[in-house]
Amino acid sequence: MPEPPTLVRRGRLLRTGAAAVVLLAVVGYVALQYVYGGKPEPRCTVVSGKGDGASYTFTAEQAENAATVTAAGTSRGMPERAVTIALATALQESGLRNLAHGDRDSLGLFQQRPSQGWGDERQIMDPAYSAGRFYEHLAEVPGYSRLPLTVAAQRVQRSGYPQAYAKHEPDAALLAAALTGRAPAAFSCEGRPDTGPGGPAQVRAALVRDFGREVRPGAARGRTVTVPVPAAVATDRAPQRGWELAHWAVAHSSALHIERVSYGGREWRAGGSGTWRAVGRAAEESGSAGPDAAGEVRIVTGQ
């Protein structure tokens, strides 16, 4: 039996009204994005140095925290395996985000608890501090580098779900290889140099904060900060340390207003895919190391 004309018209009106509401919501969202300058958060990607196609994509915020966690480990002389354990732990505990909340009084990247002696709230919310505390406890675990990752992480964290760390090991291993500099030009970010705050002074302060006295950035020349690869690093390891510093700068590019980073005959620029490209004739011929391979990292800021 056909519906009365009045009901048909009413149904059409309801559908039309619902569509109008959805359209207005979309228009409102677009308008807000235009007015407040909202943009998608820049993405970062780490690729395998083994050429096996493995990769991991995450946000600029996560990249910044991962680079700080890595620097906290290498500046203490911790091996790459320790960095992998720390990154896998932070991925599980917080998704590499500096959380101001958690179970009971848990806070930060590693969900450490002030009531359990990890530090006060302000300290734990400092990624460099919280990562340092994690490494201090990890170093006390006998033979941690030979233990399964889940066992080593659990000896530090005392989690109720110790097996959960295992699923993050492949991604953490990719990150550790790139952020310790062992895999050259394997870490890139889209970057967003039009954001702030940032500039040479902030870049120099952040380098000292994360790496300590071993890294001494040179005086800024205009918008450029040069970072000598520490002389204390053995010659055969200098390129790795240089790539660690270069990748650190890329990871912090959005937060510190960084436009360009160059090292080892390659250059990264913010915007677009943000991938590394060879620069100079020597780099084009060799595909990797140029004359500055063991010299200095150059960081150019947008301010």
Short mmCIF file of N, CA and C in Angstrom, two decimals, residues 192-300:
data_model
loop_
_atom_site.label_atom_id
_atom_site.label_comp_id
_atom_site.label_asym_id
_atom_site.label_seq_id
_atom_site.Cartn_x
_atom_site.Cartn_y
_atom_site.Cartn_z
N ARG A 192 57.77 21.06 9.59
CA ARG A 192 56.91 22.23 9.48
C ARG A 192 57.66 23.43 10.04
N PRO A 193 58.55 24.02 9.21
CA PRO A 193 59.38 25.12 9.71
C PRO A 193 58.62 26.42 9.94
N ASP A 194 57.33 26.45 9.59
CA ASP A 194 56.56 27.69 9.78
C ASP A 194 55.94 27.76 11.17
N THR A 195 56.26 26.79 12.03
CA THR A 195 55.74 26.81 13.39
C THR A 195 56.82 27.26 14.36
N GLY A 196 56.48 27.59 15.54
CA GLY A 196 57.45 28.05 16.55
C GLY A 196 57.05 27.50 17.89
N PRO A 197 57.75 27.85 18.96
CA PRO A 197 58.97 28.67 18.92
C PRO A 197 60.15 27.88 18.41
N GLY A 198 61.20 28.57 18.03
CA GLY A 198 62.38 27.90 17.54
C GLY A 198 63.43 28.91 17.16
N GLY A 199 64.51 28.43 16.56
CA GLY A 199 65.60 29.29 16.18
C GLY A 199 66.91 28.74 16.68
N PRO A 200 68.04 29.34 16.31
CA PRO A 200 69.36 28.83 16.68
C PRO A 200 69.56 28.64 18.18
N ALA A 201 69.12 29.59 18.98
CA ALA A 201 69.34 29.48 20.42
C ALA A 201 68.59 28.27 20.99
N GLN A 202 67.38 28.05 20.52
CA GLN A 202 66.61 26.91 21.01
C GLN A 202 67.22 25.58 20.56
N VAL A 203 67.75 25.55 19.33
CA VAL A 203 68.39 24.33 18.84
C VAL A 203 69.62 24.00 19.69
N ARG A 204 70.45 24.99 19.97
CA ARG A 204 71.65 24.77 20.77
C ARG A 204 71.29 24.30 22.18
N ALA A 205 70.27 24.91 22.78
CA ALA A 205 69.85 24.52 24.13
C ALA A 205 69.32 23.09 24.16
N ALA A 206 68.54 22.71 23.14
CA ALA A 206 67.97 21.36 23.09
C ALA A 206 69.07 20.31 22.88
N LEU A 207 70.08 20.62 22.07
CA LEU A 207 71.19 19.69 21.88
C LEU A 207 71.92 19.42 23.19
N VAL A 208 72.21 20.47 23.93
CA VAL A 208 72.90 20.31 25.21
C VAL A 208 72.02 19.56 26.21
N ARG A 209 70.72 19.85 26.19
CA ARG A 209 69.79 19.18 27.10
C ARG A 209 69.79 17.67 26.86
N ASP A 210 69.74 17.25 25.59
CA ASP A 210 69.59 15.83 25.27
C ASP A 210 70.92 15.08 25.28
N PHE A 211 72.01 15.73 24.82
CA PHE A 211 73.29 15.02 24.68
C PHE A 211 74.30 15.35 25.77
N GLY A 212 74.07 16.41 26.51
CA GLY A 212 75.00 16.77 27.56
C GLY A 212 76.23 17.48 27.03
N ARG A 213 77.29 17.49 27.82
CA ARG A 213 78.49 18.26 27.50
C ARG A 213 79.29 17.69 26.35
N GLU A 214 79.04 16.42 26.00
CA GLU A 214 79.83 15.81 24.93
C GLU A 214 79.59 16.51 23.60
N VAL A 215 78.39 17.03 23.40
CA VAL A 215 78.07 17.74 22.16
C VAL A 215 78.14 19.23 22.44
N ARG A 216 78.97 19.91 21.68
CA ARG A 216 79.14 21.35 21.87
C ARG A 216 78.86 22.07 20.55
N PRO A 217 77.61 22.48 20.34
CA PRO A 217 77.30 23.18 19.10
C PRO A 217 78.06 24.50 19.01
N GLY A 218 78.51 24.82 17.79
CA GLY A 218 79.24 26.06 17.60
C GLY A 218 78.30 27.26 17.69
N ALA A 219 78.90 28.43 17.73
CA ALA A 219 78.11 29.66 17.77
C ALA A 219 77.30 29.78 16.49
N ALA A 220 76.06 30.20 16.62
CA ALA A 220 75.19 30.33 15.46
C ALA A 220 75.69 31.44 14.54
N ARG A 221 75.65 31.17 13.24
CA ARG A 221 75.95 32.18 12.23
C ARG A 221 74.66 32.45 11.46
N GLY A 222 74.01 33.53 11.81
CA GLY A 222 72.71 33.80 11.23
C GLY A 222 71.72 32.75 11.69
N ARG A 223 71.15 32.04 10.75
CA ARG A 223 70.16 31.00 11.07
C ARG A 223 70.78 29.61 11.11
N THR A 224 72.11 29.51 11.00
CA THR A 224 72.77 28.21 10.91
C THR A 224 73.51 27.85 12.21
N VAL A 225 73.28 26.63 12.66
CA VAL A 225 73.99 26.07 13.81
C VAL A 225 74.85 24.92 13.29
N THR A 226 76.14 24.96 13.55
CA THR A 226 77.03 23.86 13.18
C THR A 226 77.32 23.04 14.42
N VAL A 227 77.28 21.72 14.25
CA VAL A 227 77.51 20.81 15.38
C VAL A 227 78.68 19.90 15.03
N PRO A 228 79.88 20.18 15.55
CA PRO A 228 81.03 19.30 15.28
C PRO A 228 80.77 17.91 15.85
N VAL A 229 81.15 16.91 15.07
CA VAL A 229 81.08 15.54 15.60
C VAL A 229 82.14 15.44 16.68
N PRO A 230 81.78 15.03 17.90
CA PRO A 230 82.72 15.06 19.02
C PRO A 230 84.06 14.39 18.71
N ALA A 231 85.13 15.08 19.07
CA ALA A 231 86.47 14.56 18.79
C ALA A 231 86.74 13.27 19.57
N ALA A 232 86.01 13.09 20.67
CA ALA A 232 86.23 11.90 21.50
C ALA A 232 85.74 10.63 20.82
N VAL A 233 84.90 10.78 19.78
CA VAL A 233 84.37 9.61 19.08
C VAL A 233 85.46 9.04 18.19
N ALA A 234 85.65 7.73 18.26
CA ALA A 234 86.67 7.09 17.42
C ALA A 234 86.39 7.38 15.95
N THR A 235 87.46 7.45 15.16
CA THR A 235 87.33 7.85 13.76
C THR A 235 86.33 6.98 13.01
N ASP A 236 86.36 5.67 13.23
CA ASP A 236 85.47 4.79 12.49
C ASP A 236 84.02 4.90 12.95
N ARG A 237 83.77 5.54 14.09
CA ARG A 237 82.41 5.70 14.58
C ARG A 237 81.89 7.12 14.41
N ALA A 238 82.77 8.03 13.96
CA ALA A 238 82.35 9.41 13.80
C ALA A 238 81.17 9.58 12.85
N PRO A 239 81.16 8.92 11.68
CA PRO A 239 79.99 9.07 10.81
C PRO A 239 78.69 8.63 11.47
N GLN A 240 78.74 7.57 12.27
CA GLN A 240 77.53 7.13 12.96
C GLN A 240 77.05 8.19 13.93
N ARG A 241 77.97 8.79 14.68
CA ARG A 241 77.59 9.85 15.61
C ARG A 241 77.04 11.05 14.85
N GLY A 242 77.64 11.35 13.71
CA GLY A 242 77.14 12.45 12.90
C GLY A 242 75.72 12.21 12.42
N TRP A 243 75.43 10.99 11.99
CA TRP A 243 74.07 10.69 11.54
C TRP A 243 73.09 10.67 12.71
N GLU A 244 73.57 10.30 13.89
CA GLU A 244 72.68 10.40 15.06
C GLU A 244 72.27 11.86 15.29
N LEU A 245 73.23 12.76 15.23
CA LEU A 245 72.94 14.18 15.43
C LEU A 245 72.04 14.72 14.32
N ALA A 246 72.30 14.30 13.08
CA ALA A 246 71.49 14.76 11.95
C ALA A 246 70.05 14.27 12.07
N HIS A 247 69.88 13.00 12.40
CA HIS A 247 68.53 12.45 12.56
C HIS A 247 67.81 13.10 13.75
N TRP A 248 68.56 13.40 14.81
CA TRP A 248 67.97 14.09 15.96
C TRP A 248 67.40 15.43 15.52
N ALA A 249 68.16 16.17 14.71
CA ALA A 249 67.69 17.47 14.24
C ALA A 249 66.43 17.35 13.40
N VAL A 250 66.38 16.36 12.53
CA VAL A 250 65.18 16.15 11.71
C VAL A 250 63.98 15.80 12.58
N ALA A 251 64.20 14.96 13.58
CA ALA A 251 63.11 14.58 14.47
C ALA A 251 62.55 15.77 15.22
N HIS A 252 63.39 16.76 15.52
CA HIS A 252 62.97 17.95 16.25
C HIS A 252 62.63 19.12 15.31
N SER A 253 62.52 18.86 14.03
CA SER A 253 62.40 19.95 13.06
C SER A 253 61.15 20.79 13.26
N SER A 254 60.02 20.17 13.52
CA SER A 254 58.78 20.94 13.70
C SER A 254 58.81 21.74 15.00
N ALA A 255 59.30 21.11 16.05
CA ALA A 255 59.31 21.77 17.36
C ALA A 255 60.32 22.92 17.42
N LEU A 256 61.43 22.80 16.68
CA LEU A 256 62.50 23.78 16.78
C LEU A 256 62.64 24.67 15.55
N HIS A 257 61.65 24.61 14.66
CA HIS A 257 61.64 25.53 13.53
C HIS A 257 62.84 25.29 12.61
N ILE A 258 63.16 24.02 12.35
CA ILE A 258 64.33 23.68 11.53
C ILE A 258 63.91 23.51 10.07
N GLU A 259 64.66 24.16 9.18
CA GLU A 259 64.36 24.15 7.76
C GLU A 259 65.19 23.14 6.98
N ARG A 260 66.49 23.06 7.31
CA ARG A 260 67.40 22.17 6.57
C ARG A 260 68.41 21.55 7.51
N VAL A 261 68.81 20.32 7.19
CA VAL A 261 69.88 19.63 7.91
C VAL A 261 70.78 18.98 6.86
N SER A 262 72.09 19.12 7.01
CA SER A 262 73.00 18.49 6.06
C SER A 262 74.12 17.76 6.80
N TYR A 263 74.49 16.62 6.24
CA TYR A 263 75.59 15.83 6.79
C TYR A 263 75.94 14.72 5.80
N GLY A 264 77.21 14.35 5.75
CA GLY A 264 77.64 13.19 4.96
C GLY A 264 77.29 13.28 3.50
N GLY A 265 77.31 14.49 2.91
CA GLY A 265 77.01 14.62 1.50
C GLY A 265 75.53 14.52 1.18
N ARG A 266 74.68 14.62 2.19
CA ARG A 266 73.23 14.56 1.97
C ARG A 266 72.56 15.72 2.70
N GLU A 267 71.39 16.07 2.21
CA GLU A 267 70.65 17.18 2.80
C GLU A 267 69.18 16.82 2.94
N TRP A 268 68.61 17.23 4.06
CA TRP A 268 67.17 17.09 4.31
C TRP A 268 66.56 18.49 4.34
N ARG A 269 65.39 18.63 3.71
CA ARG A 269 64.66 19.90 3.72
C ARG A 269 63.24 19.65 4.19
N ALA A 270 62.73 20.56 5.00
CA ALA A 270 61.35 20.46 5.48
C ALA A 270 60.39 20.70 4.33
N GLY A 271 59.23 20.07 4.43
CA GLY A 271 58.21 20.25 3.41
C GLY A 271 58.19 19.06 2.47
N GLY A 272 57.01 18.76 1.93
CA GLY A 272 56.89 17.63 1.02
C GLY A 272 57.17 16.33 1.72
N SER A 273 57.92 15.45 1.06
CA SER A 273 58.22 14.14 1.65
C SER A 273 59.30 14.24 2.72
N GLY A 274 60.13 15.31 2.66
CA GLY A 274 61.17 15.49 3.66
C GLY A 274 62.25 14.43 3.61
N THR A 275 62.48 13.82 2.46
CA THR A 275 63.49 12.78 2.35
C THR A 275 64.87 13.38 2.14
N TRP A 276 65.91 12.57 2.37
CA TRP A 276 67.30 13.00 2.19
C TRP A 276 67.67 12.90 0.71
N ARG A 277 68.47 13.87 0.24
CA ARG A 277 68.95 13.83 -1.14
C ARG A 277 70.46 14.12 -1.15
N ALA A 278 71.13 13.54 -2.13
CA ALA A 278 72.57 13.76 -2.27
C ALA A 278 72.82 15.18 -2.74
N VAL A 279 73.89 15.81 -2.23
CA VAL A 279 74.27 17.15 -2.64
C VAL A 279 75.76 17.17 -2.96
N GLY A 280 76.15 17.86 -4.00
CA GLY A 280 77.55 17.96 -4.36
C GLY A 280 78.00 16.80 -5.23
N ARG A 281 79.05 17.03 -6.02
CA ARG A 281 79.53 16.01 -6.95
C ARG A 281 80.01 14.76 -6.23
N ALA A 282 80.71 14.93 -5.09
CA ALA A 282 81.23 13.76 -4.38
C ALA A 282 80.09 12.90 -3.88
N ALA A 283 79.02 13.55 -3.40
CA ALA A 283 77.89 12.77 -2.89
C ALA A 283 77.20 12.03 -4.02
N GLU A 284 77.08 12.69 -5.19
CA GLU A 284 76.41 12.05 -6.31
C GLU A 284 77.19 10.83 -6.80
N GLU A 285 78.52 10.91 -6.72
CA GLU A 285 79.34 9.79 -7.18
C GLU A 285 79.34 8.63 -6.20
N SER A 286 79.42 8.95 -4.91
CA SER A 286 79.51 7.89 -3.89
C SER A 286 78.16 7.45 -3.39
N GLY A 287 77.17 8.36 -3.44
CA GLY A 287 75.83 8.04 -2.95
C GLY A 287 75.69 8.17 -1.47
N SER A 288 76.76 8.53 -0.77
CA SER A 288 76.63 8.64 0.69
C SER A 288 77.55 9.69 1.25
N ALA A 289 78.77 9.31 1.55
CA ALA A 289 79.63 10.18 2.34
C ALA A 289 80.35 11.21 1.49
N GLY A 290 80.22 12.46 1.86
CA GLY A 290 80.96 13.54 1.23
C GLY A 290 82.13 13.92 2.10
N PRO A 291 82.79 15.05 1.81
CA PRO A 291 83.97 15.45 2.57
C PRO A 291 83.69 15.79 4.02
N ASP A 292 82.40 16.04 4.38
CA ASP A 292 82.07 16.38 5.76
C ASP A 292 81.56 15.18 6.54
N ALA A 293 81.81 13.94 6.02
CA ALA A 293 81.23 12.74 6.63
C ALA A 293 81.58 12.61 8.10
N ALA A 294 82.77 13.05 8.49
CA ALA A 294 83.15 12.96 9.90
C ALA A 294 83.45 14.34 10.46
N GLY A 295 82.85 15.38 9.86
CA GLY A 295 83.15 16.73 10.27
C GLY A 295 82.09 17.35 11.14
N GLU A 296 81.06 17.91 10.53
CA GLU A 296 80.04 18.60 11.32
C GLU A 296 78.67 18.46 10.68
N VAL A 297 77.67 18.62 11.51
CA VAL A 297 76.27 18.63 11.06
C VAL A 297 75.86 20.08 10.98
N ARG A 298 75.20 20.46 9.89
CA ARG A 298 74.72 21.83 9.73
C ARG A 298 73.21 21.85 9.84
N ILE A 299 72.72 22.71 10.72
CA ILE A 299 71.28 22.83 10.97
C ILE A 299 70.88 24.27 10.67
N VAL A 300 69.95 24.45 9.74
CA VAL A 300 69.48 25.78 9.36
C VAL A 300 68.05 25.92 9.85
#
